[in-house]
Amino acid sequence: MIKIKKILLALAVFAQISFCFGKTAFFSSENYNLTVTYNEVLVPGDAIFVRMAVTLPKNHKKTKNDSEKKGALQLYQDKKVIEKANFYSIGKKKSNQTYTDMLCGVPVSPWITGGNFYLKVIFSFGEDETGEFVLPLTFKARKWNEEVIELDAVNTAIKTDTSPERTAQIEKLNNILFTTMPEDVYTLKKFICPTTSTRYTAWFGDRRTYAYSNGKSSTSLHYGNDYGIPEGSEVRACADGKVVMAENRISTGWSIVIEHLPGLYSLYYHLSEMNVKEGDIVKQGDLIAKSGQTGLATGPHLHWEMRLNGSAVRPEFFLEDFTFDEEN
């Protein structure tokens, strides 16, 4: 018979310490201790990351369950789960204690306008013990820009293209972006911008109205940042990772996608030249491409986008210590 022990927040040894970007909480049970660090301010379009260190008491007797630590993260809005993901391991053993470092992130929809938000962490220790606890969140609203994009006949044709080729390209990209490989941990460092330019021509989350050359229009959300840089400008990898796509697409022109963490990808669109191919391992700051205006573009620029578990996240979020690596 499996023995289940519930570790509720009220019964745990609990403390919290605030940092500039994260808050740390401590939870203890008879068999293990948890140190949990997370960004407590929930902002539409950003993400929530939780880092969890699991340590066992010094007098702990090693069992087969020591390597079976699992965790799941759930984001709640008004008692309803709106995002969820599983933790993945990012650490090994330290000193004489069994030590496991785990990380998990979930995106926050840019369409969220308010509510009562909190996180639930579910932790499983082999088959003998499981528990859950709640982490409070503070909601902070964000204002979004609105813009109208006038498209000529060429760009109108691209935007309204419903050909099997474009449909297949969209499906291929989505299959990549919604793929999570728990073992693919390439970096824990905060990211850098892929260009030195600070000239933005569009921001993540812009509410766009596309005015077509035939008089019709459509609306959508802009999923990344656009940098107004001359064609041929250097584009560099924002972080260590693996190139999982490098090809020409109808909508985004020459495009590169890099995997950095399980479910976390960076995207670079409208390039004029690519210096990497699928399968390449890149380091932060490596030259991966030159900017251009291929695909649907009204001028030369770089589109930089970040996706977490398939959803777009504001790129600047990852310029902070989002994995709490510096704190650890």
Coordinates of C-alpha atoms in Angstrom, one line a residue:
M1 CA 0.0 0.0 0.0
I2 CA 1.4 3.4 -0.9
K3 CA 1.6 5.8 2.0
I4 CA 0.7 9.4 1.0
K5 CA 1.6 12.4 3.2
K6 CA 0.1 15.8 2.4
I7 CA 2.4 18.7 3.2
L8 CA 0.1 21.7 3.5
L9 CA 1.3 25.3 3.7
A10 CA -0.1 25.7 7.2
L11 CA 1.9 22.7 8.5
A12 CA 5.2 23.5 6.8
V13 CA 8.1 25.4 8.4
F14 CA 7.8 28.6 6.3
A15 CA 9.7 31.8 5.7
Q16 CA 10.1 34.3 2.9
I17 CA 12.9 36.6 1.9
S18 CA 12.3 39.3 -0.8
F19 CA 14.8 40.0 -3.6
C20 CA 14.8 42.7 -6.3
F21 CA 13.4 40.2 -8.9
G22 CA 12.5 37.2 -6.8
K23 CA 11.1 36.0 -3.5
T24 CA 12.3 33.0 -1.7
A25 CA 10.3 30.7 0.5
F26 CA 11.3 27.7 2.6
F27 CA 9.3 24.6 3.2
S28 CA 10.2 21.6 5.4
S29 CA 8.9 18.1 6.1
E30 CA 10.3 15.2 8.0
N31 CA 12.0 13.8 4.9
Y32 CA 13.2 16.8 2.9
N33 CA 13.6 20.6 2.7
L34 CA 12.6 22.8 -0.2
T35 CA 13.9 26.3 -1.1
V36 CA 11.7 27.9 -3.6
T37 CA 12.5 31.2 -5.5
Y38 CA 10.1 32.9 -7.9
N39 CA 9.1 36.2 -9.3
E40 CA 6.0 37.2 -7.3
V41 CA 4.8 40.1 -9.5
L42 CA 2.5 38.8 -12.3
V43 CA 2.5 41.1 -15.3
P44 CA 0.5 40.5 -18.5
G45 CA 2.8 39.3 -21.3
D46 CA 5.6 38.3 -19.0
A47 CA 6.3 34.9 -17.4
I48 CA 6.5 33.3 -14.0
F49 CA 9.5 31.2 -13.2
V50 CA 10.0 29.0 -10.1
R51 CA 13.3 27.5 -9.0
M52 CA 13.1 24.8 -6.4
A53 CA 16.1 23.2 -4.6
V54 CA 15.5 19.9 -2.8
T55 CA 17.8 18.8 0.0
L56 CA 17.6 15.8 2.2
P57 CA 18.7 15.6 5.9
K58 CA 22.2 14.6 6.6
N59 CA 21.0 11.4 8.4
H60 CA 18.9 10.5 5.4
K61 CA 19.3 6.9 4.3
K62 CA 19.5 6.7 0.5
T63 CA 16.7 4.8 -1.2
K64 CA 15.7 4.1 -4.8
N65 CA 13.2 7.0 -4.5
D66 CA 15.9 9.6 -4.1
S67 CA 16.2 10.1 -7.9
E68 CA 12.4 10.2 -8.4
K69 CA 11.8 13.8 -7.4
K70 CA 9.1 15.4 -9.6
G71 CA 7.3 18.7 -9.5
A72 CA 4.4 20.5 -11.3
L73 CA 3.5 24.2 -11.4
Q74 CA 0.0 25.5 -11.9
L75 CA -1.0 29.2 -12.4
Y76 CA -4.4 30.1 -11.0
Q77 CA -6.7 32.9 -11.9
D78 CA -9.8 33.1 -9.7
K79 CA -9.5 29.4 -8.7
K80 CA -9.1 28.3 -12.3
V81 CA -5.9 26.8 -13.7
I82 CA -4.9 29.0 -16.7
E83 CA -1.3 27.6 -17.2
K84 CA 0.6 24.6 -16.1
A85 CA 4.0 22.9 -16.7
N86 CA 6.3 20.4 -15.2
F87 CA 9.6 21.1 -13.4
Y88 CA 12.9 19.9 -15.0
S89 CA 16.2 19.2 -13.3
I90 CA 19.0 21.7 -13.7
G91 CA 21.3 20.5 -10.9
K92 CA 23.1 17.5 -9.4
K93 CA 24.4 16.5 -6.0
K94 CA 26.3 18.9 -3.6
S95 CA 28.6 17.8 -0.7
N96 CA 27.3 14.7 1.2
Q97 CA 23.6 15.6 0.9
T98 CA 21.4 14.6 -2.0
Y99 CA 20.6 17.8 -3.8
T100 CA 18.3 18.4 -6.7
D101 CA 17.8 21.8 -8.4
M102 CA 14.6 22.2 -10.5
L103 CA 13.2 24.9 -12.7
C104 CA 9.8 25.6 -14.3
G105 CA 8.2 28.5 -16.1
V106 CA 4.8 29.4 -17.4
P107 CA 3.7 32.3 -19.7
V108 CA 1.3 35.0 -18.6
S109 CA -1.2 35.9 -21.3
P110 CA -1.0 39.5 -22.6
W111 CA -4.8 39.5 -22.7
I112 CA -5.2 39.2 -18.9
T113 CA -6.7 42.3 -17.3
G114 CA -7.0 41.3 -13.6
G115 CA -8.1 38.8 -11.1
N116 CA -6.9 36.9 -8.1
F117 CA -3.7 35.0 -9.0
Y118 CA -1.6 32.5 -7.2
L119 CA 0.7 29.6 -7.9
K120 CA 0.4 26.0 -6.7
V121 CA 3.5 23.8 -6.6
I122 CA 2.9 20.0 -6.5
F123 CA 6.0 18.0 -5.4
S124 CA 6.3 14.3 -5.5
F125 CA 9.1 12.4 -3.7
G126 CA 9.0 8.9 -5.3
E127 CA 6.0 6.9 -4.5
D128 CA 6.1 7.4 -0.7
E129 CA 5.4 11.1 -0.3
T130 CA 3.7 13.9 -2.2
G131 CA 2.7 17.5 -1.2
E132 CA 1.5 20.8 -2.4
F133 CA 1.8 24.4 -1.4
V134 CA 0.6 27.8 -2.6
L135 CA 2.8 30.8 -3.6
P136 CA 1.1 34.3 -3.6
L137 CA 1.3 36.6 -6.6
T138 CA 0.7 40.3 -7.0
F139 CA -0.9 41.5 -10.2
K140 CA 0.4 44.5 -12.0
A141 CA -1.4 45.9 -15.1
R142 CA 0.3 46.9 -18.3
K143 CA -0.8 49.3 -21.0
W144 CA -0.4 48.4 -24.7
N145 CA 0.2 50.4 -27.8
E146 CA -2.1 50.4 -30.8
E147 CA -1.1 50.9 -34.4
V148 CA -2.3 50.7 -38.0
I149 CA -0.1 49.0 -40.5
E150 CA -0.7 50.0 -44.2
L151 CA 0.1 47.0 -46.5
D152 CA 0.8 47.3 -50.2
A153 CA -0.4 44.6 -52.6
V154 CA 2.7 42.4 -52.1
N155 CA 2.4 42.4 -48.3
T156 CA -1.4 42.0 -48.5
A157 CA -0.9 38.9 -50.5
I158 CA 1.5 37.5 -47.9
K159 CA -0.7 38.3 -45.0
T160 CA -3.8 36.8 -46.5
D161 CA -2.0 33.7 -48.0
T162 CA -3.9 30.5 -47.2
S163 CA -1.9 28.2 -49.5
P164 CA -1.0 24.7 -48.3
E165 CA 2.7 25.7 -48.3
R166 CA 2.1 28.5 -45.8
T167 CA -0.2 26.3 -43.7
A168 CA 2.4 23.6 -43.5
Q169 CA 5.1 26.2 -42.5
I170 CA 2.9 27.4 -39.6
E171 CA 2.2 23.9 -38.5
K172 CA 5.9 23.0 -38.5
L173 CA 6.8 26.0 -36.4
N174 CA 4.0 25.4 -33.9
N175 CA 5.1 21.8 -33.5
I176 CA 8.6 23.0 -32.6
L177 CA 7.4 25.8 -30.2
F178 CA 5.0 23.5 -28.3
T179 CA 7.7 20.8 -27.8
T180 CA 9.3 20.5 -24.4
M181 CA 12.5 18.4 -24.0
P182 CA 13.2 18.1 -20.2
E183 CA 16.9 17.3 -20.8
D184 CA 17.6 20.3 -23.1
V185 CA 19.1 22.8 -20.6
Y186 CA 21.6 24.9 -22.5
T187 CA 21.8 28.0 -20.2
L188 CA 20.7 29.5 -17.0
K189 CA 22.1 33.0 -17.6
K190 CA 20.1 36.1 -18.2
F191 CA 19.8 36.8 -22.0
I192 CA 21.1 39.7 -24.0
C193 CA 19.5 41.6 -26.9
P194 CA 20.4 40.2 -30.3
T195 CA 21.3 43.7 -31.6
T196 CA 23.0 46.7 -30.1
S197 CA 20.4 49.0 -31.6
T198 CA 17.9 50.7 -29.3
R199 CA 15.7 52.0 -32.1
Y200 CA 12.4 50.2 -31.7
T201 CA 9.8 50.4 -34.5
A202 CA 7.3 48.1 -32.8
W203 CA 7.0 46.5 -29.4
F204 CA 5.7 43.2 -28.0
G205 CA 2.0 43.3 -27.4
D206 CA 1.2 46.0 -29.8
R207 CA -2.5 45.8 -30.9
R208 CA -2.2 45.9 -34.7
T209 CA -4.7 46.7 -37.4
Y210 CA -3.5 45.6 -40.8
A211 CA -5.1 47.8 -43.6
Y212 CA -5.0 45.8 -46.8
S213 CA -4.5 47.2 -50.3
N214 CA -8.0 45.8 -51.2
G215 CA -9.7 47.9 -48.6
K216 CA -10.2 45.1 -46.0
S217 CA -8.4 44.8 -42.7
S218 CA -7.6 42.4 -39.8
T219 CA -6.4 42.8 -36.2
S220 CA -3.8 40.8 -34.3
L221 CA -1.2 41.0 -31.5
H222 CA 2.5 41.6 -32.2
Y223 CA 4.4 38.8 -30.7
G224 CA 7.9 40.3 -30.5
N225 CA 10.1 43.5 -30.7
D226 CA 11.0 45.1 -34.0
Y227 CA 14.3 46.9 -34.2
G228 CA 14.7 49.4 -37.1
I229 CA 18.2 48.6 -38.2
P230 CA 19.8 48.8 -41.7
E231 CA 19.8 45.6 -43.8
G232 CA 22.9 43.6 -43.2
S233 CA 23.2 44.5 -39.5
E234 CA 24.7 41.9 -37.2
V235 CA 22.2 39.6 -35.4
R236 CA 23.6 37.7 -32.4
A237 CA 22.3 34.8 -30.3
C238 CA 20.6 36.1 -27.2
A239 CA 21.7 33.0 -25.2
D240 CA 23.4 29.6 -25.5
G241 CA 21.2 27.1 -27.3
K242 CA 20.6 24.8 -30.2
V243 CA 19.3 25.9 -33.6
V244 CA 16.1 24.0 -34.3
M245 CA 15.0 25.9 -37.4
A246 CA 16.9 27.9 -40.0
E247 CA 14.9 28.3 -43.3
N248 CA 13.0 30.6 -45.5
R249 CA 9.3 31.1 -44.7
I250 CA 6.5 32.9 -46.6
S251 CA 5.5 35.2 -43.7
T252 CA 8.7 35.7 -41.8
G253 CA 11.3 35.4 -44.6
W254 CA 14.7 33.9 -43.6
S255 CA 14.1 32.8 -40.0
I256 CA 16.0 31.2 -37.2
V257 CA 14.7 29.5 -34.0
I258 CA 16.9 28.6 -31.1
E259 CA 16.0 26.3 -28.2
H260 CA 17.5 27.5 -24.8
L261 CA 15.6 25.6 -22.1
P262 CA 12.8 23.0 -22.2
G263 CA 9.9 24.8 -23.9
L264 CA 11.9 28.1 -24.2
Y265 CA 12.8 29.4 -27.7
S266 CA 14.1 32.6 -29.3
L267 CA 13.0 33.6 -32.9
Y268 CA 14.7 35.9 -35.4
Y269 CA 12.7 37.0 -38.5
H270 CA 13.1 38.8 -41.8
L271 CA 16.8 38.1 -42.1
S272 CA 18.9 38.7 -45.2
E273 CA 21.6 36.2 -44.4
M274 CA 21.9 33.2 -42.1
N275 CA 25.2 32.0 -40.5
V276 CA 23.9 28.9 -38.8
K277 CA 22.0 25.8 -39.8
E278 CA 19.6 23.5 -38.0
G279 CA 21.4 21.4 -35.4
D280 CA 24.1 23.9 -34.6
I281 CA 25.0 24.7 -31.0
V282 CA 25.5 28.4 -30.4
K283 CA 26.9 30.5 -27.6
Q284 CA 25.5 33.8 -26.3
G285 CA 26.7 36.6 -28.5
D286 CA 27.6 34.4 -31.5
L287 CA 26.9 36.0 -34.9
I288 CA 24.0 34.0 -36.3
A289 CA 22.6 36.2 -39.1
K290 CA 22.3 39.6 -40.8
S291 CA 19.1 41.6 -40.7
G292 CA 16.9 42.3 -43.7
Q293 CA 13.4 42.7 -44.9
T294 CA 12.4 39.3 -46.3
G295 CA 8.9 38.0 -45.9
L296 CA 6.1 40.4 -44.7
A297 CA 8.1 43.5 -44.0
T298 CA 7.4 47.2 -44.7
G299 CA 11.1 48.0 -44.3
P300 CA 14.5 46.6 -43.1
H301 CA 14.3 45.5 -39.4
L302 CA 14.9 42.6 -37.0
H303 CA 12.0 40.9 -35.4
W304 CA 13.0 39.3 -32.1
E305 CA 10.5 37.0 -30.4
M306 CA 10.5 34.7 -27.3
R307 CA 8.2 31.7 -26.9
L308 CA 7.6 29.8 -23.7
N309 CA 5.5 26.6 -23.9
G310 CA 4.3 27.8 -27.2
S311 CA 3.1 31.3 -26.0
A312 CA 4.8 34.6 -26.8
V313 CA 6.5 36.4 -23.8
R314 CA 7.9 39.9 -23.7
P315 CA 11.6 39.5 -24.7
E316 CA 12.8 42.0 -22.1
F317 CA 11.6 39.7 -19.3
F318 CA 14.6 37.4 -20.1
L319 CA 17.1 40.1 -19.8
E320 CA 16.7 39.8 -16.1
D321 CA 18.0 37.0 -13.9
F322 CA 14.8 35.0 -14.6
T323 CA 16.3 31.6 -13.5
F324 CA 17.6 33.2 -10.3
D325 CA 21.1 31.8 -11.2
E326 CA 22.9 34.8 -9.7
E327 CA 21.0 34.5 -6.4
N328 CA 21.9 30.8 -6.2

